PDB file of C-alpha atoms and ligand atoms in Angstrom:
ATOM      1  CA  MET U   1      -0.010  -0.041   0.009  1.00 73.00           C
ATOM      2  CA  SER U   2       1.321   3.453  -0.874  1.00 89.00           C
ATOM      3  CA  ARG U   3       2.153   5.641   2.019  1.00 94.00           C
ATOM      4  CA  VAL U   4       1.529   9.431   2.207  1.00 97.00           C
ATOM      5  CA  LEU U   5       3.002  11.745   4.923  1.00 98.00           C
ATOM      6  CA  VAL U   6       0.673  14.662   5.679  1.00 98.00           C
ATOM      7  CA  VAL U   7       2.547  17.442   7.393  1.00 97.00           C
ATOM      8  CA  GLU U   8      -0.122  19.856   8.658  1.00 96.00           C
ATOM      9  CA  ASP U   9      -0.587  21.595  11.970  1.00 95.00           C
ATOM     10  CA  GLU U  10      -4.271  22.417  11.640  1.00 94.00           C
ATOM     11  CA  PRO U  11      -6.129  19.276  12.874  1.00 94.00           C
ATOM     12  CA  ALA U  12      -9.287  19.871  10.856  1.00 94.00           C
ATOM     13  CA  ILE U  13      -7.414  20.165   7.618  1.00 93.00           C
ATOM     14  CA  ALA U  14      -5.067  17.290   8.378  1.00 96.00           C
ATOM     15  CA  GLU U  15      -8.010  15.059   9.184  1.00 96.00           C
ATOM     16  CA  LEU U  16      -9.899  16.021   6.026  1.00 94.00           C
ATOM     17  CA  ILE U  17      -6.861  15.215   3.917  1.00 96.00           C
ATOM     18  CA  ALA U  18      -6.119  11.963   5.717  1.00 97.00           C
ATOM     19  CA  LEU U  19      -9.712  10.880   5.326  1.00 96.00           C
ATOM     20  CA  ASN U  20      -9.781  11.425   1.593  1.00 95.00           C
ATOM     21  CA  LEU U  21      -6.482   9.778   1.040  1.00 96.00           C
ATOM     22  CA  ARG U  22      -7.496   6.707   3.123  1.00 96.00           C
ATOM     23  CA  HIS U  23     -10.697   6.537   1.201  1.00 93.00           C
ATOM     24  CA  SER U  24      -8.625   6.286  -1.997  1.00 90.00           C
ATOM     25  CA  GLY U  25      -6.596   3.474  -0.617  1.00 89.00           C
ATOM     26  CA  PHE U  26      -3.494   5.244   0.677  1.00 94.00           C
ATOM     27  CA  ASP U  27      -1.837   4.576   4.008  1.00 95.00           C
ATOM     28  CA  VAL U  28      -1.672   7.898   5.830  1.00 97.00           C
ATOM     29  CA  VAL U  29       0.613   9.244   8.532  1.00 97.00           C
ATOM     30  CA  VAL U  30       0.092  12.723   9.947  1.00 98.00           C
ATOM     31  CA  ALA U  31       2.780  14.891  11.508  1.00 97.00           C
ATOM     32  CA  THR U  32       1.844  18.230  13.045  1.00 96.00           C
ATOM     33  CA  THR U  33       5.360  19.814  13.280  1.00 95.00           C
ATOM     34  CA  GLY U  34       8.394  19.980  11.121  1.00 95.00           C
ATOM     35  CA  ASP U  35      10.361  18.015  13.711  1.00 94.00           C
ATOM     36  CA  ALA U  36       7.759  15.254  13.771  1.00 95.00           C
ATOM     37  CA  ALA U  37       7.827  15.114  10.037  1.00 96.00           C
ATOM     38  CA  GLN U  38      11.571  14.655  10.033  1.00 96.00           C
ATOM     39  CA  VAL U  39      11.323  11.852  12.569  1.00 95.00           C
ATOM     40  CA  GLU U  40       8.777  10.141  10.288  1.00 95.00           C
ATOM     41  CA  ILE U  41      10.936  10.595   7.194  1.00 95.00           C
ATOM     42  CA  ASP U  42      13.913   9.102   9.002  1.00 94.00           C
ATOM     43  CA  ARG U  43      11.800   6.139  10.050  1.00 91.00           C
ATOM     44  CA  VAL U  44      10.012   5.244   6.790  1.00 89.00           C
ATOM     45  CA  LEU U  45      10.249   6.908   3.414  1.00 91.00           C
ATOM     46  CA  PRO U  46       6.728   7.660   2.133  1.00 94.00           C
ATOM     47  CA  ASN U  47       5.687   7.623  -1.478  1.00 94.00           C
ATOM     48  CA  LEU U  48       4.556  11.235  -1.335  1.00 97.00           C
ATOM     49  CA  VAL U  49       4.499  14.098   1.130  1.00 98.00           C
ATOM     50  CA  LEU U  50       1.873  16.801   1.487  1.00 97.00           C
ATOM     51  CA  LEU U  51       3.668  19.615   3.173  1.00 96.00           C
ATOM     52  CA  ASP U  52       2.115  22.699   4.752  1.00 94.00           C
ATOM     53  CA  TRP U  53       4.221  25.843   4.423  1.00 89.00           C
ATOM     54  CA  MET U  54       3.362  27.438   7.729  1.00 88.00           C
ATOM     55  CA  LEU U  55       4.252  25.014  10.580  1.00 90.00           C
ATOM     56  CA  PRO U  56       5.334  25.687  14.145  1.00 88.00           C
ATOM     57  CA  GLY U  57       9.112  25.552  14.324  1.00 84.00           C
ATOM     58  CA  GLN U  58      10.686  24.659  10.967  1.00 88.00           C
ATOM     59  CA  SER U  59       8.722  25.878   7.964  1.00 90.00           C
ATOM     60  CA  GLY U  60       7.594  23.534   5.235  1.00 92.00           C
ATOM     61  CA  LEU U  61       9.814  25.478   2.851  1.00 90.00           C
ATOM     62  CA  SER U  62      12.971  24.720   4.847  1.00 92.00           C
ATOM     63  CA  LEU U  63      11.967  21.026   5.145  1.00 95.00           C
ATOM     64  CA  ALA U  64      11.473  20.721   1.415  1.00 94.00           C
ATOM     65  CA  LYS U  65      14.946  22.355   0.851  1.00 94.00           C
ATOM     66  CA  ARG U  66      16.601  19.962   3.248  1.00 95.00           C
ATOM     67  CA  TRP U  67      14.950  16.843   1.775  1.00 96.00           C
ATOM     68  CA  ARG U  68      15.937  17.899  -1.707  1.00 94.00           C
ATOM     69  CA  SER U  69      19.548  18.293  -0.603  1.00 94.00           C
ATOM     70  CA  GLU U  70      19.927  14.736   0.828  1.00 93.00           C
ATOM     71  CA  ALA U  71      20.366  11.737  -1.320  1.00 87.00           C
ATOM     72  CA  ARG U  72      17.859   9.550   0.393  1.00 88.00           C
ATOM     73  CA  THR U  73      14.981  12.105   0.033  1.00 93.00           C
ATOM     74  CA  ARG U  74      16.027  13.837  -3.227  1.00 92.00           C
ATOM     75  CA  GLU U  75      13.373  12.083  -5.360  1.00 91.00           C
ATOM     76  CA  LEU U  76      10.639  12.298  -2.731  1.00 95.00           C
ATOM     77  CA  PRO U  77       7.437  13.594  -4.359  1.00 96.00           C
ATOM     78  CA  ILE U  78       6.294  16.773  -2.514  1.00 96.00           C
ATOM     79  CA  ILE U  79       3.191  18.766  -2.788  1.00 95.00           C
ATOM     80  CA  MET U  80       3.258  22.038  -0.847  1.00 92.00           C
ATOM     81  CA  LEU U  81       0.016  23.234   0.856  1.00 91.00           C
ATOM     82  CA  THR U  82      -0.427  26.872   1.804  1.00 84.00           C
ATOM     83  CA  ALA U  83      -2.792  29.690   2.595  1.00 80.00           C
ATOM     84  CA  ARG U  84      -0.558  32.078   0.651  1.00 67.00           C
ATOM     85  CA  ALA U  85      -1.772  32.723  -2.869  1.00 66.00           C
ATOM     86  CA  GLN U  86       0.766  35.147  -4.105  1.00 68.00           C
ATOM     87  CA  GLU U  87       2.712  34.240  -7.221  1.00 70.00           C
ATOM     88  CA  VAL U  88       6.075  34.985  -5.449  1.00 71.00           C
ATOM     89  CA  ASP U  89       5.416  32.315  -2.873  1.00 74.00           C
ATOM     90  CA  LYS U  90       4.489  29.752  -5.415  1.00 73.00           C
ATOM     91  CA  VAL U  91       7.817  30.406  -7.104  1.00 76.00           C
ATOM     92  CA  ALA U  92       9.617  30.100  -3.699  1.00 78.00           C
ATOM     93  CA  GLY U  93       7.811  26.765  -3.075  1.00 74.00           C
ATOM     94  CA  LEU U  94       8.712  25.351  -6.468  1.00 78.00           C
ATOM     95  CA  ASP U  95      12.336  26.669  -6.143  1.00 80.00           C
ATOM     96  CA  ALA U  96      12.585  24.824  -2.863  1.00 81.00           C
ATOM     97  CA  GLY U  97      11.845  21.580  -4.838  1.00 86.00           C
ATOM     98  CA  ALA U  98       8.123  21.100  -4.479  1.00 91.00           C
ATOM     99  CA  ASP U  99       6.704  19.084  -7.375  1.00 94.00           C
ATOM    100  CA  ASP U 100       3.279  20.831  -7.148  1.00 92.00           C
ATOM    101  CA  TYR U 101       1.557  23.469  -5.134  1.00 88.00           C
ATOM    102  CA  LEU U 102      -1.926  23.642  -3.669  1.00 90.00           C
ATOM    103  CA  THR U 103      -3.425  26.793  -2.241  1.00 88.00           C
ATOM    104  CA  LYS U 104      -5.860  26.614   0.643  1.00 87.00           C
ATOM    105  CA  PRO U 105      -8.791  26.356   0.570  1.00 87.00           C
ATOM    106  CA  PHE U 106      -8.755  23.531  -2.064  1.00 92.00           C
ATOM    107  CA  SER U 107     -11.281  20.933  -3.002  1.00 93.00           C
ATOM    108  CA  THR U 108     -10.622  17.329  -2.084  1.00 92.00           C
ATOM    109  CA  HIS U 109     -11.135  16.539  -5.779  1.00 94.00           C
ATOM    110  CA  GLU U 110      -8.373  18.842  -6.738  1.00 95.00           C
ATOM    111  CA  LEU U 111      -6.162  17.477  -4.016  1.00 95.00           C
ATOM    112  CA  MET U 112      -6.603  13.882  -5.142  1.00 95.00           C
ATOM    113  CA  ALA U 113      -6.102  14.818  -8.807  1.00 96.00           C
ATOM    114  CA  ARG U 114      -2.834  16.543  -7.912  1.00 96.00           C
ATOM    115  CA  VAL U 115      -1.701  13.570  -5.761  1.00 96.00           C
ATOM    116  CA  ARG U 116      -2.340  11.209  -8.580  1.00 94.00           C
ATOM    117  CA  ALA U 117      -0.678  13.424 -11.206  1.00 95.00           C
ATOM    118  CA  VAL U 118       2.522  13.799  -9.127  1.00 96.00           C
ATOM    119  CA  LEU U 119       2.671  10.099  -8.440  1.00 95.00           C
ATOM    120  CA  ARG U 120       2.081   9.216 -12.092  1.00 92.00           C
ATOM    121  CA  ARG U 121       5.022  11.467 -12.997  1.00 92.00           C
ATOM    122  CA  LYS U 122       7.429  10.551 -10.143  1.00 91.00           C
ATOM    123  CA  ALA U 123       6.374   7.285  -8.633  1.00 89.00           C
ATOM    124  CA  PRO U 124       3.963   5.445 -10.858  1.00 88.00           C
ATOM    125  CA  GLN U 125       4.583   2.154  -8.990  1.00 85.00           C
ATOM    126  CA  ALA U 126       2.715   3.866  -6.059  1.00 87.00           C
ATOM    127  CA  LEU U 127      -0.509   4.050  -7.930  1.00 87.00           C
ATOM    128  CA  ASP U 128      -3.193   1.305  -8.317  1.00 83.00           C
ATOM    129  CA  SER U 129      -3.613   1.610 -12.126  1.00 87.00           C
ATOM    130  CA  ALA U 130      -2.978  -1.422 -14.271  1.00 93.00           C
ATOM    131  CA  VAL U 131       0.111  -1.448 -16.555  1.00 94.00           C
ATOM    132  CA  GLU U 132       0.683  -3.225 -19.797  1.00 95.00           C
ATOM    133  CA  VAL U 133       4.015  -3.940 -21.477  1.00 94.00           C
ATOM    134  CA  THR U 134       4.476  -6.230 -24.584  1.00 93.00           C
ATOM    135  CA  GLY U 135       0.989  -7.664 -23.989  1.00 94.00           C
ATOM    136  CA  LEU U 136       1.808  -8.499 -20.327  1.00 96.00           C
ATOM    137  CA  ARG U 137      -0.668  -6.936 -17.983  1.00 97.00           C
ATOM    138  CA  LEU U 138      -0.179  -6.337 -14.297  1.00 97.00           C
ATOM    139  CA  ASP U 139      -3.063  -5.062 -12.193  1.00 95.00           C
ATOM    140  CA  PRO U 140      -2.082  -3.875  -8.669  1.00 91.00           C
ATOM    141  CA  ALA U 141      -5.734  -3.706  -7.634  1.00 88.00           C
ATOM    142  CA  THR U 142      -6.312  -7.387  -8.067  1.00 92.00           C
ATOM    143  CA  ARG U 143      -2.586  -8.425  -7.732  1.00 93.00           C
ATOM    144  CA  ARG U 144      -2.827 -10.294 -11.004  1.00 96.00           C
ATOM    145  CA  VAL U 145      -0.375 -10.734 -13.846  1.00 97.00           C
ATOM    146  CA  SER U 146      -1.546 -12.132 -17.162  1.00 97.00           C
ATOM    147  CA  ARG U 147      -0.860 -12.289 -20.948  1.00 96.00           C
ATOM    148  CA  GLU U 148      -3.853 -12.742 -23.179  1.00 93.00           C
ATOM    149  CA  ASP U 149      -5.997 -14.922 -20.927  1.00 91.00           C
ATOM    150  CA  GLN U 150      -3.162 -16.814 -19.370  1.00 96.00           C
ATOM    151  CA  GLU U 151      -2.529 -16.002 -15.707  1.00 97.00           C
ATOM    152  CA  VAL U 152       1.050 -15.794 -14.413  1.00 97.00           C
ATOM    153  CA  LYS U 153       1.836 -17.428 -11.058  1.00 97.00           C
ATOM    154  CA  ILE U 154       4.082 -14.998  -9.222  1.00 97.00           C
ATOM    155  CA  GLY U 155       5.258 -14.460  -5.693  1.00 96.00           C
ATOM    156  CA  PRO U 156       4.726 -11.216  -3.776  1.00 95.00           C
ATOM    157  CA  THR U 157       8.356 -10.004  -4.102  1.00 95.00           C
ATOM    158  CA  GLU U 158       8.436 -10.848  -7.776  1.00 97.00           C
ATOM    159  CA  PHE U 159       5.113  -9.014  -8.232  1.00 96.00           C
ATOM    160  CA  LYS U 160       6.526  -5.850  -6.718  1.00 94.00           C
ATOM    161  CA  LEU U 161       9.765  -6.184  -8.737  1.00 96.00           C
ATOM    162  CA  LEU U 162       7.800  -6.663 -11.940  1.00 97.00           C
ATOM    163  CA  HIS U 163       5.547  -3.706 -11.072  1.00 95.00           C
ATOM    164  CA  PHE U 164       8.607  -1.464 -10.594  1.00 94.00           C
ATOM    165  CA  PHE U 165      10.140  -2.635 -13.931  1.00 96.00           C
ATOM    166  CA  MET U 166       6.933  -2.250 -15.864  1.00 96.00           C
ATOM    167  CA  THR U 167       6.387   1.372 -14.589  1.00 93.00           C
ATOM    168  CA  HIS U 168      10.069   2.259 -15.401  1.00 92.00           C
ATOM    169  CA  PRO U 169      10.687   0.477 -18.697  1.00 93.00           C
ATOM    170  CA  GLU U 170      13.927   0.693 -20.643  1.00 94.00           C
ATOM    171  CA  ARG U 171      15.828   2.374 -17.782  1.00 94.00           C
ATOM    172  CA  VAL U 172      18.732   0.453 -16.174  1.00 97.00           C
ATOM    173  CA  HIS U 173      18.398  -0.041 -12.426  1.00 96.00           C
ATOM    174  CA  SER U 174      21.320  -1.053 -10.264  1.00 96.00           C
ATOM    175  CA  ARG U 175      20.858  -3.771  -7.635  1.00 95.00           C
ATOM    176  CA  ALA U 176      21.100  -1.092  -4.929  1.00 91.00           C
ATOM    177  CA  GLN U 177      18.368   1.021  -6.478  1.00 90.00           C
ATOM    178  CA  LEU U 178      16.105  -1.962  -6.793  1.00 93.00           C
ATOM    179  CA  LEU U 179      16.571  -2.808  -3.162  1.00 91.00           C
ATOM    180  CA  ASP U 180      15.645   0.751  -2.255  1.00 85.00           C
ATOM    181  CA  LYS U 181      12.633   0.959  -4.483  1.00 86.00           C
ATOM    182  CA  VAL U 182      11.238  -2.482  -4.227  1.00 90.00           C
ATOM    183  CA  TRP U 183      12.262  -3.781  -0.871  1.00 88.00           C
ATOM    184  CA  GLY U 184      12.268  -0.338   0.814  1.00 80.00           C
ATOM    185  CA  ASP U 185      14.967   1.821   2.173  1.00 74.00           C
ATOM    186  CA  HIS U 186      16.629   0.971   5.551  1.00 72.00           C
ATOM    187  CA  VAL U 187      16.474  -2.555   4.450  1.00 74.00           C
ATOM    188  CA  PHE U 188      19.716  -4.370   4.853  1.00 80.00           C
ATOM    189  CA  ILE U 189      19.724  -7.133   2.316  1.00 85.00           C
ATOM    190  CA  GLU U 190      22.654  -8.390   0.284  1.00 90.00           C
ATOM    191  CA  GLU U 191      22.522  -7.259  -3.346  1.00 90.00           C
ATOM    192  CA  ARG U 192      22.651 -10.856  -4.592  1.00 92.00           C
ATOM    193  CA  THR U 193      19.109 -11.205  -3.200  1.00 94.00           C
ATOM    194  CA  VAL U 194      18.024  -9.165  -6.113  1.00 96.00           C
ATOM    195  CA  ASP U 195      19.548 -11.718  -8.582  1.00 97.00           C
ATOM    196  CA  VAL U 196      17.626 -14.517  -6.851  1.00 97.00           C
ATOM    197  CA  HIS U 197      14.313 -12.677  -7.350  1.00 97.00           C
ATOM    198  CA  VAL U 198      15.090 -11.662 -10.880  1.00 98.00           C
ATOM    199  CA  LYS U 199      15.719 -15.319 -11.693  1.00 98.00           C
ATOM    200  CA  ARG U 200      12.433 -16.327 -10.086  1.00 98.00           C
ATOM    201  CA  LEU U 201      10.604 -13.578 -11.990  1.00 98.00           C
ATOM    202  CA  ARG U 202      11.964 -14.808 -15.331  1.00 98.00           C
ATOM    203  CA  GLU U 203      10.920 -18.270 -14.426  1.00 98.00           C
ATOM    204  CA  ALA U 204       7.432 -17.039 -13.620  1.00 98.00           C
ATOM    205  CA  LEU U 205       7.197 -15.187 -16.869  1.00 97.00           C
ATOM    206  CA  SER U 206       8.513 -18.088 -18.979  1.00 97.00           C
ATOM    207  CA  PRO U 207       5.097 -19.949 -19.453  1.00 97.00           C
ATOM    208  CA  VAL U 208       3.712 -16.842 -21.087  1.00 96.00           C
ATOM    209  CA  GLY U 209       6.806 -16.317 -23.312  1.00 95.00           C
ATOM    210  CA  ARG U 210       8.063 -13.333 -21.455  1.00 95.00           C
ATOM    211  CA  SER U 211      11.227 -14.579 -19.734  1.00 94.00           C
ATOM    212  CA  GLN U 212      13.413 -12.273 -21.777  1.00 94.00           C
ATOM    213  CA  LEU U 213      11.486  -9.182 -20.595  1.00 96.00           C
ATOM    214  CA  ILE U 214      14.087  -8.402 -17.884  1.00 96.00           C
ATOM    215  CA  GLU U 215      17.578  -7.929 -19.319  1.00 96.00           C
ATOM    216  CA  THR U 216      20.822  -8.175 -17.427  1.00 97.00           C
ATOM    217  CA  VAL U 217      22.971  -5.218 -18.114  1.00 96.00           C
ATOM    218  CA  ARG U 218      26.510  -6.318 -17.408  1.00 95.00           C
ATOM    219  CA  GLY U 219      28.187  -4.243 -14.701  1.00 93.00           C
ATOM    220  CA  ALA U 220      25.149  -2.076 -14.250  1.00 96.00           C
ATOM    221  CA  GLY U 221      22.079  -3.959 -13.185  1.00 97.00           C
ATOM    222  CA  TYR U 222      18.721  -4.845 -14.859  1.00 98.00           C
ATOM    223  CA  ARG U 223      16.314  -3.307 -17.303  1.00 97.00           C
ATOM    224  CA  LEU U 224      12.948  -4.075 -18.702  1.00 97.00           C
ATOM    225  CA  THR U 225      13.133  -4.134 -22.508  1.00 94.00           C
ATOM    226  CA  GLN U 226      10.263  -3.606 -24.854  1.00 89.00           C
ATOM    227  CA  GLN U 227      12.347  -4.995 -27.790  1.00 84.00           C
ATOM    228  CA  LEU U 228      11.948  -8.657 -27.357  1.00 76.00           C
ATOM    229  CA  THR U 229      13.708 -11.051 -29.616  1.00 67.00           C
ATOM    230  CA  ASN U 230      12.477 -14.547 -30.231  1.00 54.00           C
ATOM    231  CA  VAL U 231       9.072 -13.754 -28.898  1.00 50.00           C
ATOM    232  CA  ALA U 232       7.028 -16.827 -28.246  1.00 47.00           C
TER     233      ALA U 232
HETATM  234 CA1   CA R 301      -0.193  25.650   8.964  1.00 92.65          CA
END
């Protein structure tokens, strides 16, 4: 389940946001101060942060700047929330590294649309939408993988791995990156674990003629290729 961190000191707004996100199937954590948000980020990296600008103590702006400057949080999708509507503040928020910007008061429809748009752009594996590559279809909502009408038997880790590859096709991912994105950060697993699961994934895809979907890129890692040779 995708995790959203809501950093908002006004309880009514935090609750409204949390309710809507949970209703859409997200796992929600609320932090009411900048320090609490930092503790949460250090603990578990969420898929997206909704970050209020005006917070007691550290401002949302300074948090966004810090997260953008650190390797672990550099790619973290951030949507800034604020009561300020001036153009100059929007620019400051985007300069600090926010991916999008929402001015209070906002409709919950707009909020959810922005959340989905930012995730689609920056972390498509965090969304529930079905993906299809070379006729292979993966549906996170039903946790099913199939080609034509043939279902693929696949384990939970291989499913997550395939989902990540399918939402990031053609790009080369190192073993360390795959561990971070698929297994989660703060997870101390040997890199060769990735090889074991890639092997299992290829075996799972073999009955539907897609074992060559995941390529080994020597010295670099793995990649999902859409240029299949010897397609069955
Ligand atoms: Ca506030």
